[in-house]
Tab-separated table of C-alpha atoms in Angstrom:
chain	number	residue	atom	x	y	z
I	1	UNK	CA	-38.533	-46.938	72.227
I	2	UNK	CA	-37.791	-43.405	71.019
I	3	UNK	CA	-39.136	-40.337	72.802
I	4	UNK	CA	-37.295	-37.744	70.715
I	5	UNK	CA	-38.896	-34.329	70.075
I	6	UNK	CA	-41.591	-34.297	67.409
I	7	UNK	CA	-40.955	-32.556	64.084
I	8	UNK	CA	-43.032	-32.019	60.944
I	9	UNK	CA	-41.037	-34.661	59.045
I	10	UNK	CA	-44.222	-36.732	58.585
I	11	UNK	CA	-44.901	-34.728	55.426
I	12	UNK	CA	-41.746	-36.153	53.856
I	13	UNK	CA	-42.201	-39.679	55.112
I	14	UNK	CA	-45.486	-40.193	53.274
I	15	UNK	CA	-48.686	-41.805	54.457
I	16	UNK	CA	-51.241	-40.068	56.634
I	17	UNK	CA	-52.277	-39.739	60.271
I	18	UNK	CA	-54.935	-41.907	61.880
I	19	UNK	CA	-56.311	-40.532	65.136
I	20	UNK	CA	-58.707	-41.590	67.855
I	21	UNK	CA	-58.319	-44.512	70.250
I	22	UNK	CA	-60.394	-47.069	68.313
I	23	UNK	CA	-58.825	-46.253	64.938
I	24	UNK	CA	-55.265	-46.376	66.256
I	25	UNK	CA	-55.860	-49.532	68.283
I	26	UNK	CA	-57.294	-51.365	65.249
I	27	UNK	CA	-54.404	-50.242	63.034
I	28	UNK	CA	-51.801	-51.375	65.573
I	29	UNK	CA	-53.431	-54.814	65.674
I	30	UNK	CA	-53.608	-55.149	61.881
I	31	UNK	CA	-50.580	-57.064	60.514
I	32	UNK	CA	-51.294	-55.764	56.993
I	33	UNK	CA	-50.977	-52.137	58.059
I	34	UNK	CA	-47.598	-50.428	57.664
I	35	UNK	CA	-47.137	-48.252	60.737
I	36	UNK	CA	-44.497	-45.504	61.003
I	37	UNK	CA	-44.881	-43.321	64.101
I	38	UNK	CA	-47.094	-43.170	67.171
I	39	UNK	CA	-47.790	-39.947	69.053
I	40	UNK	CA	-49.766	-40.001	72.282
I	41	UNK	CA	-50.294	-38.236	75.549
I	42	UNK	CA	-49.019	-40.203	78.521
I	43	UNK	CA	-52.535	-40.937	79.766
I	44	UNK	CA	-53.785	-42.214	76.397
I	45	UNK	CA	-50.594	-44.197	75.796
I	46	UNK	CA	-51.061	-46.019	79.118
I	47	UNK	CA	-54.693	-46.782	78.182
I	48	UNK	CA	-53.662	-48.009	74.741
I	49	UNK	CA	-51.050	-50.375	76.151
I	50	UNK	CA	-53.698	-52.144	78.248
I	51	UNK	CA	-55.683	-52.884	75.068
I	52	UNK	CA	-52.872	-54.409	73.000
I	53	UNK	CA	-51.937	-58.082	73.150
I	54	UNK	CA	-48.361	-57.619	71.936
I	55	UNK	CA	-45.623	-55.021	72.460
I	56	UNK	CA	-45.241	-52.145	70.033
I	57	UNK	CA	-42.870	-52.665	67.116
I	58	UNK	CA	-42.651	-48.969	66.234
I	59	UNK	CA	-41.205	-45.933	67.948
I	60	UNK	CA	-43.543	-43.820	70.035
I	61	UNK	CA	-43.384	-40.257	71.256
I	62	UNK	CA	-45.105	-38.857	74.328
I	63	UNK	CA	-46.509	-35.443	73.457
I	64	UNK	CA	-49.059	-32.944	74.725
I	65	UNK	CA	-52.493	-32.321	73.225
I	66	UNK	CA	-51.400	-29.086	71.562
I	67	UNK	CA	-48.854	-31.046	69.529
I	68	UNK	CA	-51.542	-33.512	68.437
I	69	UNK	CA	-53.804	-30.617	67.482
I	70	UNK	CA	-51.016	-29.395	65.200
I	71	UNK	CA	-50.632	-32.764	63.480
I	72	UNK	CA	-54.290	-33.758	63.250
I	73	UNK	CA	-56.023	-30.374	63.063
I	74	UNK	CA	-57.791	-28.469	65.797
I	75	UNK	CA	-61.185	-29.895	64.856
I	76	UNK	CA	-59.986	-33.517	64.974
I	77	UNK	CA	-61.248	-35.516	67.952
I	78	UNK	CA	-57.931	-37.311	68.403
I	79	UNK	CA	-58.491	-38.454	72.015
I	80	UNK	CA	-54.807	-37.964	72.728
I	81	UNK	CA	-53.345	-40.315	70.121
I	82	UNK	CA	-52.298	-40.319	66.444
I	83	UNK	CA	-50.582	-42.952	64.309
I	84	UNK	CA	-48.789	-42.303	61.032
I	85	UNK	CA	-49.594	-45.117	58.575
I	86	UNK	CA	-49.445	-46.040	54.917
I	87	UNK	CA	-52.691	-46.869	53.047
I	88	UNK	CA	-53.771	-50.495	53.196
I	89	UNK	CA	-53.072	-52.764	50.203
I	90	UNK	CA	-56.063	-53.509	47.979
I	91	UNK	CA	-57.542	-56.991	48.424
I	92	UNK	CA	-58.550	-59.145	45.454
I	93	UNK	CA	-62.175	-59.971	44.757
I	94	UNK	CA	-61.477	-63.556	45.855
I	95	UNK	CA	-60.379	-62.260	49.268
I	96	UNK	CA	-63.804	-60.686	49.713
I	97	UNK	CA	-66.103	-63.374	48.300
I	98	UNK	CA	-64.549	-66.156	50.359
I	99	UNK	CA	-65.760	-64.364	53.484
I	100	UNK	CA	-69.296	-64.758	54.794
I	101	UNK	CA	-71.816	-61.950	54.585
I	102	UNK	CA	-73.142	-59.475	52.008
I	103	UNK	CA	-70.853	-57.421	49.784
I	104	UNK	CA	-71.415	-53.663	49.721
I	105	UNK	CA	-70.836	-51.710	46.501
I	106	UNK	CA	-70.619	-47.911	46.714
I	107	UNK	CA	-71.466	-46.057	43.505
I	108	UNK	CA	-69.676	-42.687	43.740
I	109	UNK	CA	-70.217	-42.191	47.475
I	110	UNK	CA	-67.559	-39.536	48.009
I	111	UNK	CA	-68.047	-38.166	51.524
I	112	UNK	CA	-65.382	-39.711	53.815
I	113	UNK	CA	-67.648	-39.536	56.856
I	114	UNK	CA	-70.392	-41.427	55.039
I	115	UNK	CA	-67.919	-44.071	53.853
I	116	UNK	CA	-66.525	-44.332	57.376
I	117	UNK	CA	-70.007	-44.805	58.812
I	118	UNK	CA	-70.752	-47.467	56.174
I	119	UNK	CA	-67.545	-49.264	57.131
I	120	UNK	CA	-68.641	-49.212	60.758
I	121	UNK	CA	-72.021	-50.737	59.856
I	122	UNK	CA	-70.305	-53.288	57.623
I	123	UNK	CA	-68.221	-54.473	60.563
I	124	UNK	CA	-71.182	-54.435	62.962
I	125	UNK	CA	-73.435	-56.493	60.684
I	126	UNK	CA	-70.862	-58.870	59.237
I	127	UNK	CA	-70.450	-57.671	55.655
I	128	UNK	CA	-67.792	-59.517	53.665
I	129	UNK	CA	-66.288	-56.332	52.270
I	130	UNK	CA	-66.820	-53.061	50.438
I	131	UNK	CA	-66.126	-52.300	46.770
I	132	UNK	CA	-65.780	-48.722	45.496
I	133	UNK	CA	-64.653	-46.919	42.386
I	134	UNK	CA	-61.048	-45.784	42.547
I	135	UNK	CA	-61.707	-42.335	41.033
I	136	UNK	CA	-64.984	-41.377	42.678
I	137	UNK	CA	-64.429	-42.366	46.283
I	138	UNK	CA	-62.531	-40.772	49.164
I	139	UNK	CA	-58.912	-41.643	49.846
I	140	UNK	CA	-57.946	-43.177	53.166
I	141	UNK	CA	-57.686	-40.396	55.703
I	142	UNK	CA	-57.898	-39.643	59.376
I	143	UNK	CA	-61.442	-38.312	58.904
I	144	UNK	CA	-62.618	-41.520	57.217
I	145	UNK	CA	-60.853	-43.749	59.746
I	146	UNK	CA	-62.273	-41.828	62.716
I	147	UNK	CA	-65.811	-42.153	61.333
I	148	UNK	CA	-65.176	-45.889	60.833
I	149	UNK	CA	-64.103	-46.241	64.489
I	150	UNK	CA	-61.640	-49.063	63.799
I	151	UNK	CA	-63.571	-50.739	60.974
I	152	UNK	CA	-61.138	-49.515	58.303
I	153	UNK	CA	-58.592	-52.059	59.560
I	154	UNK	CA	-61.167	-54.849	59.935
I	155	UNK	CA	-63.337	-54.687	56.790
I	156	UNK	CA	-61.815	-55.410	53.384
I	157	UNK	CA	-62.059	-52.433	51.009
I	158	UNK	CA	-61.439	-52.923	47.294
I	159	UNK	CA	-61.199	-50.126	44.725
I	160	UNK	CA	-61.895	-50.873	41.070
I	161	UNK	CA	-62.058	-48.972	37.782
I	162	UNK	CA	-65.403	-50.350	36.568
I	163	UNK	CA	-68.228	-51.158	38.991
I	164	UNK	CA	-70.450	-52.707	36.326
I	165	UNK	CA	-67.723	-55.184	35.453
I	166	UNK	CA	-67.230	-56.190	39.077
I	167	UNK	CA	-71.007	-56.605	39.472
I	168	UNK	CA	-71.013	-59.044	36.552
I	169	UNK	CA	-68.137	-60.962	38.155
I	170	UNK	CA	-70.064	-61.181	41.411
I	171	UNK	CA	-73.082	-62.558	39.540
I	172	UNK	CA	-70.859	-65.214	37.992
I	173	UNK	CA	-69.873	-66.190	41.529
I	174	UNK	CA	-73.491	-66.672	42.531
I	175	UNK	CA	-74.318	-63.271	44.037
I	176	UNK	CA	-77.714	-61.629	43.668
I	177	UNK	CA	-77.128	-57.897	43.144
I	178	UNK	CA	-79.585	-55.510	44.815
I	179	UNK	CA	-79.592	-51.803	43.979
I	180	UNK	CA	-80.972	-49.404	46.601
I	181	UNK	CA	-83.419	-46.805	45.252
I	182	UNK	CA	-86.473	-45.094	46.720
I	183	UNK	CA	-88.598	-46.301	43.785
I	184	UNK	CA	-87.771	-49.991	44.255
I	185	UNK	CA	-89.770	-52.770	45.872
I	186	UNK	CA	-89.620	-52.781	49.666
I	187	UNK	CA	-86.651	-54.845	50.853
I	188	UNK	CA	-87.652	-58.075	52.576
I	189	UNK	CA	-84.650	-59.940	53.921
I	190	UNK	CA	-86.551	-63.225	53.964
I	191	UNK	CA	-86.444	-63.232	50.151
I	192	UNK	CA	-82.651	-63.598	50.276
I	193	UNK	CA	-82.322	-66.105	53.061
I	194	UNK	CA	-79.316	-68.390	52.473
I	195	UNK	CA	-78.399	-66.406	49.347
I	196	UNK	CA	-75.236	-64.488	48.576
I	197	UNK	CA	-76.145	-60.818	48.229
I	198	UNK	CA	-74.332	-57.746	46.919
I	199	UNK	CA	-75.954	-54.455	47.949
I	200	UNK	CA	-75.339	-51.366	45.795
I	201	UNK	CA	-75.636	-47.906	47.372
I	202	UNK	CA	-75.680	-44.753	45.255
I	203	UNK	CA	-74.515	-41.238	46.023
I	204	UNK	CA	-76.878	-39.000	47.955
I	205	UNK	CA	-78.988	-36.906	45.611
I	206	UNK	CA	-77.789	-38.592	42.412
I	207	UNK	CA	-78.564	-42.176	43.389
I	208	UNK	CA	-77.427	-45.053	41.210
I	209	UNK	CA	-75.960	-44.258	37.812
I	210	UNK	CA	-77.902	-45.670	34.884
I	211	UNK	CA	-75.408	-48.349	33.834
I	212	UNK	CA	-74.933	-49.512	37.415
I	213	UNK	CA	-78.686	-49.637	37.884
I	214	UNK	CA	-79.106	-51.710	34.708
I	215	UNK	CA	-76.615	-54.266	36.004
I	216	UNK	CA	-78.568	-54.879	39.213
I	217	UNK	CA	-80.734	-57.990	39.423
I	218	UNK	CA	-83.324	-56.139	41.447
I	219	UNK	CA	-84.029	-52.606	42.731
I	220	UNK	CA	-85.147	-52.392	46.350
I	221	UNK	CA	-86.076	-49.695	48.837
I	222	UNK	CA	-86.686	-49.335	52.557
I	223	UNK	CA	-90.139	-49.145	54.111
I	224	UNK	CA	-90.691	-45.691	55.625
I	225	UNK	CA	-93.884	-44.681	57.381
I	226	UNK	CA	-93.239	-40.937	57.459
I	227	UNK	CA	-93.378	-38.324	54.711
I	228	UNK	CA	-89.735	-38.870	53.681
I	229	UNK	CA	-88.584	-40.701	50.576
I	230	UNK	CA	-84.866	-41.072	51.323
I	231	UNK	CA	-82.278	-41.381	54.078
I	232	UNK	CA	-78.609	-40.596	54.432
I	233	UNK	CA	-76.705	-43.243	52.455
I	234	UNK	CA	-74.898	-44.591	55.515
I	235	UNK	CA	-78.165	-44.907	57.465
I	236	UNK	CA	-79.918	-46.599	54.542
I	237	UNK	CA	-77.001	-48.988	54.147
I	238	UNK	CA	-77.054	-49.920	57.826
I	239	UNK	CA	-80.806	-50.646	57.802
I	240	UNK	CA	-80.574	-52.715	54.614
I	241	UNK	CA	-77.618	-54.692	55.966
I	242	UNK	CA	-79.492	-55.405	59.185
I	243	UNK	CA	-82.570	-56.582	57.254
I	244	UNK	CA	-80.494	-59.000	55.179
I	245	UNK	CA	-78.321	-60.288	58.029
I	246	UNK	CA	-81.163	-60.620	60.526
I	247	UNK	CA	-83.264	-62.639	58.104
I	248	UNK	CA	-80.441	-65.119	57.721
I	249	UNK	CA	-80.246	-65.620	61.466
I	250	UNK	CA	-83.897	-66.449	62.159
């Protein structure tokens, strides 16, 4: 294992830096993830090694926290570890639909922290995967991966050109497509018990685009007792996922 001095050559090698213990651990365990370099403080490296089931197959470098600040940014909560990786390969639709659980569709949700939080909820509540537009969604990044807390390497994420087309394909495969909107009928998970569901979440403020909305089978909302008509998209997605998943368990 190499412990040579760290340089800024990562900019030439391509890829990006994941940081944070959960994100790095999940990436190291993912056989589909191309991994280039690992930087860690001695303390975090020792902790990481206790969590892995196999030896590392990449070089690692023991560094101090100031060096990690330089690579990840001073505001990054890197927890003493960073991993240079290449973006994950896109799955096919068949890879997603053969899994159990709802499919999440994100209609121009562009904030990487929101997408990361949605990924985390998707993993927690057993979603089959997430589908996003390729042009109006965040790229893989350390910020997104940190917000996902390891879910980026566990949940399948597919990027497509045309969401309406993919919604039609899901319908052909037996999915019932629900669009989330404050003006919809209150979501009742019992109505979708034993059914395959795709849940469409729109961008905050803008909501669902008209064509996407028209391609939904049904528009649903969340019950809210207070004087608020909307929630952060990642929070709304988590509550809707829980309602659908929980109803299929009881």
